[in-house]
Amino acid sequence: PHHRYILPLPKSISMDLGATLSCSCLTAYSACKAVASSIPEAFLNSSLVELKVGVIGVGGLGQWALELLPLIVSRELCCKLSITGIDINKEKLESLKTAGLIQNTFPIVQSLPIDTQAEELIARFDSPYHAVIDFVNNPKTFDLGVRLIGNGGVLVPVGLFGGTGTLQLPLVALKRRRIIGIHTGTLKDFKKVLKFVEANVSSIKGPEITHYKLGDCTKALTDLKERKVTGRAVLKIADY
C-alpha cells in the first residue's frame, strides 16, 4: 500500500460507481483497449459490416466490458459492434440482451463438449469472431475462445480460475491468431480510467450493485461464491 495509489474521485462519479473502478473497471478497460489495438487493419479496410466480439463471463467484469466495448472499440476503430454474451446463466444473458448491452446470447451447457458448442455458435452467427474476451479463463472457456476466433482474431484471457489450456500451435501461426493476457492495469492506466469515466459518465451505468454493511463482509464473500450477486458487492463503511 502506498499513498500514490490514492486518487481523488471526480465529483460527477458516484461513490458506488467509484468503488468498482480500481479493479473491475480497470481490468475491463485494459481488455477492451487490448482488443482495439489488436484488430488487423485488413479487417477495418475491408467491406466488414460489423466487428464480432464474444464476451465469456458476464458477471461484474463482463458487464463492465459490455458497457466499455462500444465506447472504446467502436469509437477507436469507427466500426459497428455485434457483441455475443457467453455464460452459463441463461437468465442473466437474456436480461443483458433486453437492456441492449448484447446483441446475441449463448448459454454454455457444461455437460456438452466445447468443440460442439463452438461449432454451433459459429454456425449460428455465420462466421468466427474477430475478438473474444474471456473473463473466466478456465481450461474449457480458454478452449472455447481459441475455437471461436478466426483468421487474425484476438483472444484476451482475463480470469484467474486456473488450469491449463491446449493449443494447436501451427494454427496459431497459420491463422495469425493473437493471445493477449490481461491482469488489471497500471497506475497510469487507472488515471486514464478516471478521466475516461468522468468524460463518459452520462453513458455509463456500471454493473448492478449489492450493498453490504462492513460487518457483513463474510456474508458478502459467501454470496459471491454462491453466485448470489449479479454484479458487484460493495461494502458500505458509512452512509454517503
PDB file of N, CA and C in Angstrom, residues 160-204:
ATOM      1  N   LEU A 160      -8.834 -15.613 -13.645  1.00  0.00           N
ATOM      2  CA  LEU A 160      -7.733 -16.323 -12.977  1.00  0.00           C
ATOM      3  C   LEU A 160      -8.207 -17.620 -12.329  1.00  0.00           C
ATOM      4  N   PHE A 161      -9.148 -18.312 -12.968  1.00  0.00           N
ATOM      5  CA  PHE A 161      -9.675 -19.544 -12.395  1.00  0.00           C
ATOM      6  C   PHE A 161      -8.644 -20.670 -12.413  1.00  0.00           C
ATOM      7  N   GLY A 162      -7.634 -20.562 -13.266  1.00  0.00           N
ATOM      8  CA  GLY A 162      -6.542 -21.539 -13.227  1.00  0.00           C
ATOM      9  C   GLY A 162      -6.752 -22.733 -14.122  1.00  0.00           C
ATOM     10  N   GLY A 163      -5.749 -23.606 -14.160  1.00  0.00           N
ATOM     11  CA  GLY A 163      -5.794 -24.776 -15.021  1.00  0.00           C
ATOM     12  C   GLY A 163      -4.831 -24.614 -16.184  1.00  0.00           C
ATOM     13  N   THR A 164      -4.883 -25.530 -17.114  1.00  0.00           N
ATOM     14  CA  THR A 164      -4.011 -25.485 -18.282  1.00  0.00           C
ATOM     15  C   THR A 164      -4.847 -25.527 -19.553  1.00  0.00           C
ATOM     16  N   GLY A 165      -4.318 -24.914 -20.612  1.00  0.00           N
ATOM     17  CA  GLY A 165      -5.003 -24.902 -21.896  1.00  0.00           C
ATOM     18  C   GLY A 165      -4.152 -25.577 -22.955  1.00  0.00           C
ATOM     19  N   THR A 166      -4.800 -25.993 -24.031  1.00  0.00           N
ATOM     20  CA  THR A 166      -4.104 -26.674 -25.128  1.00  0.00           C
ATOM     21  C   THR A 166      -4.300 -25.888 -26.417  1.00  0.00           C
ATOM     22  N   LEU A 167      -3.214 -25.731 -27.159  1.00  0.00           N
ATOM     23  CA  LEU A 167      -3.259 -25.009 -28.423  1.00  0.00           C
ATOM     24  C   LEU A 167      -2.711 -25.885 -29.543  1.00  0.00           C
ATOM     25  N   GLN A 168      -3.325 -25.789 -30.709  1.00  0.00           N
ATOM     26  CA  GLN A 168      -2.738 -26.383 -31.901  1.00  0.00           C
ATOM     27  C   GLN A 168      -1.790 -25.330 -32.472  1.00  0.00           C
ATOM     28  N   LEU A 169      -0.517 -25.449 -32.139  1.00  0.00           N
ATOM     29  CA  LEU A 169       0.446 -24.393 -32.418  1.00  0.00           C
ATOM     30  C   LEU A 169       0.538 -23.984 -33.883  1.00  0.00           C
ATOM     31  N   PRO A 170       0.518 -24.920 -34.844  1.00  0.00           N
ATOM     32  CA  PRO A 170       0.583 -24.487 -36.245  1.00  0.00           C
ATOM     33  C   PRO A 170      -0.562 -23.557 -36.633  1.00  0.00           C
ATOM     34  N   LEU A 171      -1.764 -23.783 -36.054  1.00  0.00           N
ATOM     35  CA  LEU A 171      -2.909 -22.951 -36.399  1.00  0.00           C
ATOM     36  C   LEU A 171      -2.776 -21.526 -35.857  1.00  0.00           C
ATOM     37  N   VAL A 172      -2.068 -21.382 -34.727  1.00  0.00           N
ATOM     38  CA  VAL A 172      -1.841 -20.042 -34.185  1.00  0.00           C
ATOM     39  C   VAL A 172      -1.056 -19.212 -35.196  1.00  0.00           C
ATOM     40  N   ALA A 173      -0.038 -19.832 -35.792  1.00  0.00           N
ATOM     41  CA  ALA A 173       0.780 -19.127 -36.785  1.00  0.00           C
ATOM     42  C   ALA A 173       0.053 -18.979 -38.120  1.00  0.00           C
ATOM     43  N   LEU A 174      -0.523 -20.077 -38.599  1.00  0.00           N
ATOM     44  CA  LEU A 174      -1.156 -20.058 -39.919  1.00  0.00           C
ATOM     45  C   LEU A 174      -2.353 -19.113 -39.966  1.00  0.00           C
ATOM     46  N   LYS A 175      -3.084 -19.044 -38.882  1.00  0.00           N
ATOM     47  CA  LYS A 175      -4.273 -18.181 -38.846  1.00  0.00           C
ATOM     48  C   LYS A 175      -4.004 -16.823 -38.201  1.00  0.00           C
ATOM     49  N   ARG A 176      -2.715 -16.572 -37.863  1.00  0.00           N
ATOM     50  CA  ARG A 176      -2.292 -15.267 -37.329  1.00  0.00           C
ATOM     51  C   ARG A 176      -3.111 -14.868 -36.091  1.00  0.00           C
ATOM     52  N   ARG A 177      -3.391 -15.836 -35.252  1.00  0.00           N
ATOM     53  CA  ARG A 177      -4.164 -15.574 -34.047  1.00  0.00           C
ATOM     54  C   ARG A 177      -3.281 -14.914 -32.983  1.00  0.00           C
ATOM     55  N   ARG A 178      -3.889 -14.106 -32.160  1.00  0.00           N
ATOM     56  CA  ARG A 178      -3.160 -13.423 -31.082  1.00  0.00           C
ATOM     57  C   ARG A 178      -3.824 -13.745 -29.744  1.00  0.00           C
ATOM     58  N   ILE A 179      -2.997 -13.966 -28.755  1.00  0.00           N
ATOM     59  CA  ILE A 179      -3.493 -14.202 -27.397  1.00  0.00           C
ATOM     60  C   ILE A 179      -2.806 -13.177 -26.492  1.00  0.00           C
ATOM     61  N   ILE A 180      -3.616 -12.326 -25.859  1.00  0.00           N
ATOM     62  CA  ILE A 180      -3.078 -11.238 -25.031  1.00  0.00           C
ATOM     63  C   ILE A 180      -3.659 -11.353 -23.632  1.00  0.00           C
ATOM     64  N   GLY A 181      -2.826 -11.713 -22.672  1.00  0.00           N
ATOM     65  CA  GLY A 181      -3.293 -11.819 -21.286  1.00  0.00           C
ATOM     66  C   GLY A 181      -3.403 -10.452 -20.631  1.00  0.00           C
ATOM     67  N   ILE A 182      -4.434 -10.278 -19.828  1.00  0.00           N
ATOM     68  CA  ILE A 182      -4.675  -9.007 -19.130  1.00  0.00           C
ATOM     69  C   ILE A 182      -4.892  -9.285 -17.652  1.00  0.00           C
ATOM     70  N   HIS A 183      -4.215  -8.502 -16.812  1.00  0.00           N
ATOM     71  CA  HIS A 183      -4.450  -8.581 -15.363  1.00  0.00           C
ATOM     72  C   HIS A 183      -4.481  -7.158 -14.812  1.00  0.00           C
ATOM     73  N   THR A 184      -5.637  -6.656 -14.516  1.00  0.00           N
ATOM     74  CA  THR A 184      -5.901  -5.268 -14.080  1.00  0.00           C
ATOM     75  C   THR A 184      -5.181  -4.275 -15.004  1.00  0.00           C
ATOM     76  N   GLY A 185      -4.303  -3.435 -14.438  1.00  0.00           N
ATOM     77  CA  GLY A 185      -3.616  -2.420 -15.224  1.00  0.00           C
ATOM     78  C   GLY A 185      -2.663  -1.646 -14.327  1.00  0.00           C
ATOM     79  N   THR A 186      -2.023  -0.629 -14.880  1.00  0.00           N
ATOM     80  CA  THR A 186      -1.045   0.158 -14.140  1.00  0.00           C
ATOM     81  C   THR A 186      -1.703   1.382 -13.504  1.00  0.00           C
ATOM     82  N   LEU A 187      -0.946   2.069 -12.655  1.00  0.00           N
ATOM     83  CA  LEU A 187      -1.437   3.312 -12.059  1.00  0.00           C
ATOM     84  C   LEU A 187      -1.725   4.340 -13.159  1.00  0.00           C
ATOM     85  N   LYS A 188      -0.876   4.374 -14.176  1.00  0.00           N
ATOM     86  CA  LYS A 188      -1.098   5.272 -15.315  1.00  0.00           C
ATOM     87  C   LYS A 188      -2.416   4.941 -16.012  1.00  0.00           C
ATOM     88  N   ASP A 189      -2.681   3.630 -16.165  1.00  0.00           N
ATOM     89  CA  ASP A 189      -3.938   3.202 -16.785  1.00  0.00           C
ATOM     90  C   ASP A 189      -5.135   3.642 -15.943  1.00  0.00           C
ATOM     91  N   PHE A 190      -4.989   3.528 -14.620  1.00  0.00           N
ATOM     92  CA  PHE A 190      -6.104   3.877 -13.732  1.00  0.00           C
ATOM     93  C   PHE A 190      -6.427   5.367 -13.819  1.00  0.00           C
ATOM     94  N   LYS A 191      -5.409   6.198 -13.951  1.00  0.00           N
ATOM     95  CA  LYS A 191      -5.645   7.640 -14.115  1.00  0.00           C
ATOM     96  C   LYS A 191      -6.425   7.898 -15.406  1.00  0.00           C
ATOM     97  N   LYS A 192      -6.101   7.112 -16.443  1.00  0.00           N
ATOM     98  CA  LYS A 192      -6.832   7.236 -17.710  1.00  0.00           C
ATOM     99  C   LYS A 192      -8.282   6.787 -17.542  1.00  0.00           C
ATOM    100  N   VAL A 193      -8.484   5.740 -16.740  1.00  0.00           N
ATOM    101  CA  VAL A 193      -9.836   5.246 -16.493  1.00  0.00           C
ATOM    102  C   VAL A 193     -10.683   6.318 -15.813  1.00  0.00           C
ATOM    103  N   LEU A 194     -10.131   6.983 -14.805  1.00  0.00           N
ATOM    104  CA  LEU A 194     -10.869   8.032 -14.101  1.00  0.00           C
ATOM    105  C   LEU A 194     -11.286   9.144 -15.060  1.00  0.00           C
ATOM    106  N   LYS A 195     -10.365   9.550 -15.922  1.00  0.00           N
ATOM    107  CA  LYS A 195     -10.684  10.604 -16.891  1.00  0.00           C
ATOM    108  C   LYS A 195     -11.717  10.119 -17.905  1.00  0.00           C
ATOM    109  N   PHE A 196     -11.562   8.866 -18.318  1.00  0.00           N
ATOM    110  CA  PHE A 196     -12.476   8.303 -19.320  1.00  0.00           C
ATOM    111  C   PHE A 196     -13.887   8.205 -18.759  1.00  0.00           C
ATOM    112  N   VAL A 197     -14.028   7.682 -17.549  1.00  0.00           N
ATOM    113  CA  VAL A 197     -15.351   7.535 -16.937  1.00  0.00           C
ATOM    114  C   VAL A 197     -15.960   8.909 -16.661  1.00  0.00           C
ATOM    115  N   GLU A 198     -15.155   9.847 -16.203  1.00  0.00           N
ATOM    116  CA  GLU A 198     -15.659  11.190 -15.951  1.00  0.00           C
ATOM    117  C   GLU A 198     -16.205  11.812 -17.240  1.00  0.00           C
ATOM    118  N   ALA A 199     -15.487  11.606 -18.359  1.00  0.00           N
ATOM    119  CA  ALA A 199     -15.902  12.188 -19.635  1.00  0.00           C
ATOM    120  C   ALA A 199     -17.139  11.506 -20.214  1.00  0.00           C
ATOM    121  N   ASN A 200     -17.355  10.241 -19.814  1.00  0.00           N
ATOM    122  CA  ASN A 200     -18.465   9.472 -20.385  1.00  0.00           C
ATOM    123  C   ASN A 200     -19.492   9.064 -19.338  1.00  0.00           C
ATOM    124  N   VAL A 201     -19.507   9.747 -18.203  1.00  0.00           N
ATOM    125  CA  VAL A 201     -20.326   9.304 -17.073  1.00  0.00           C
ATOM    126  C   VAL A 201     -21.815   9.248 -17.423  1.00  0.00           C
ATOM    127  N   SER A 202     -22.266  10.085 -18.319  1.00  0.00           N
ATOM    128  CA  SER A 202     -23.679  10.065 -18.691  1.00  0.00           C
ATOM    129  C   SER A 202     -24.051   8.830 -19.502  1.00  0.00           C
ATOM    130  N   SER A 203     -23.038   8.167 -20.082  1.00  0.00           N
ATOM    131  CA  SER A 203     -23.281   6.970 -20.900  1.00  0.00           C
ATOM    132  C   SER A 203     -22.952   5.681 -20.157  1.00  0.00           C
ATOM    133  N   ILE A 204     -22.471   5.805 -18.920  1.00  0.00           N
ATOM    134  CA  ILE A 204     -22.021   4.636 -18.165  1.00  0.00           C
ATOM    135  C   ILE A 204     -22.912   4.414 -16.947  1.00  0.00           C
TER     136      ILE A 204
END
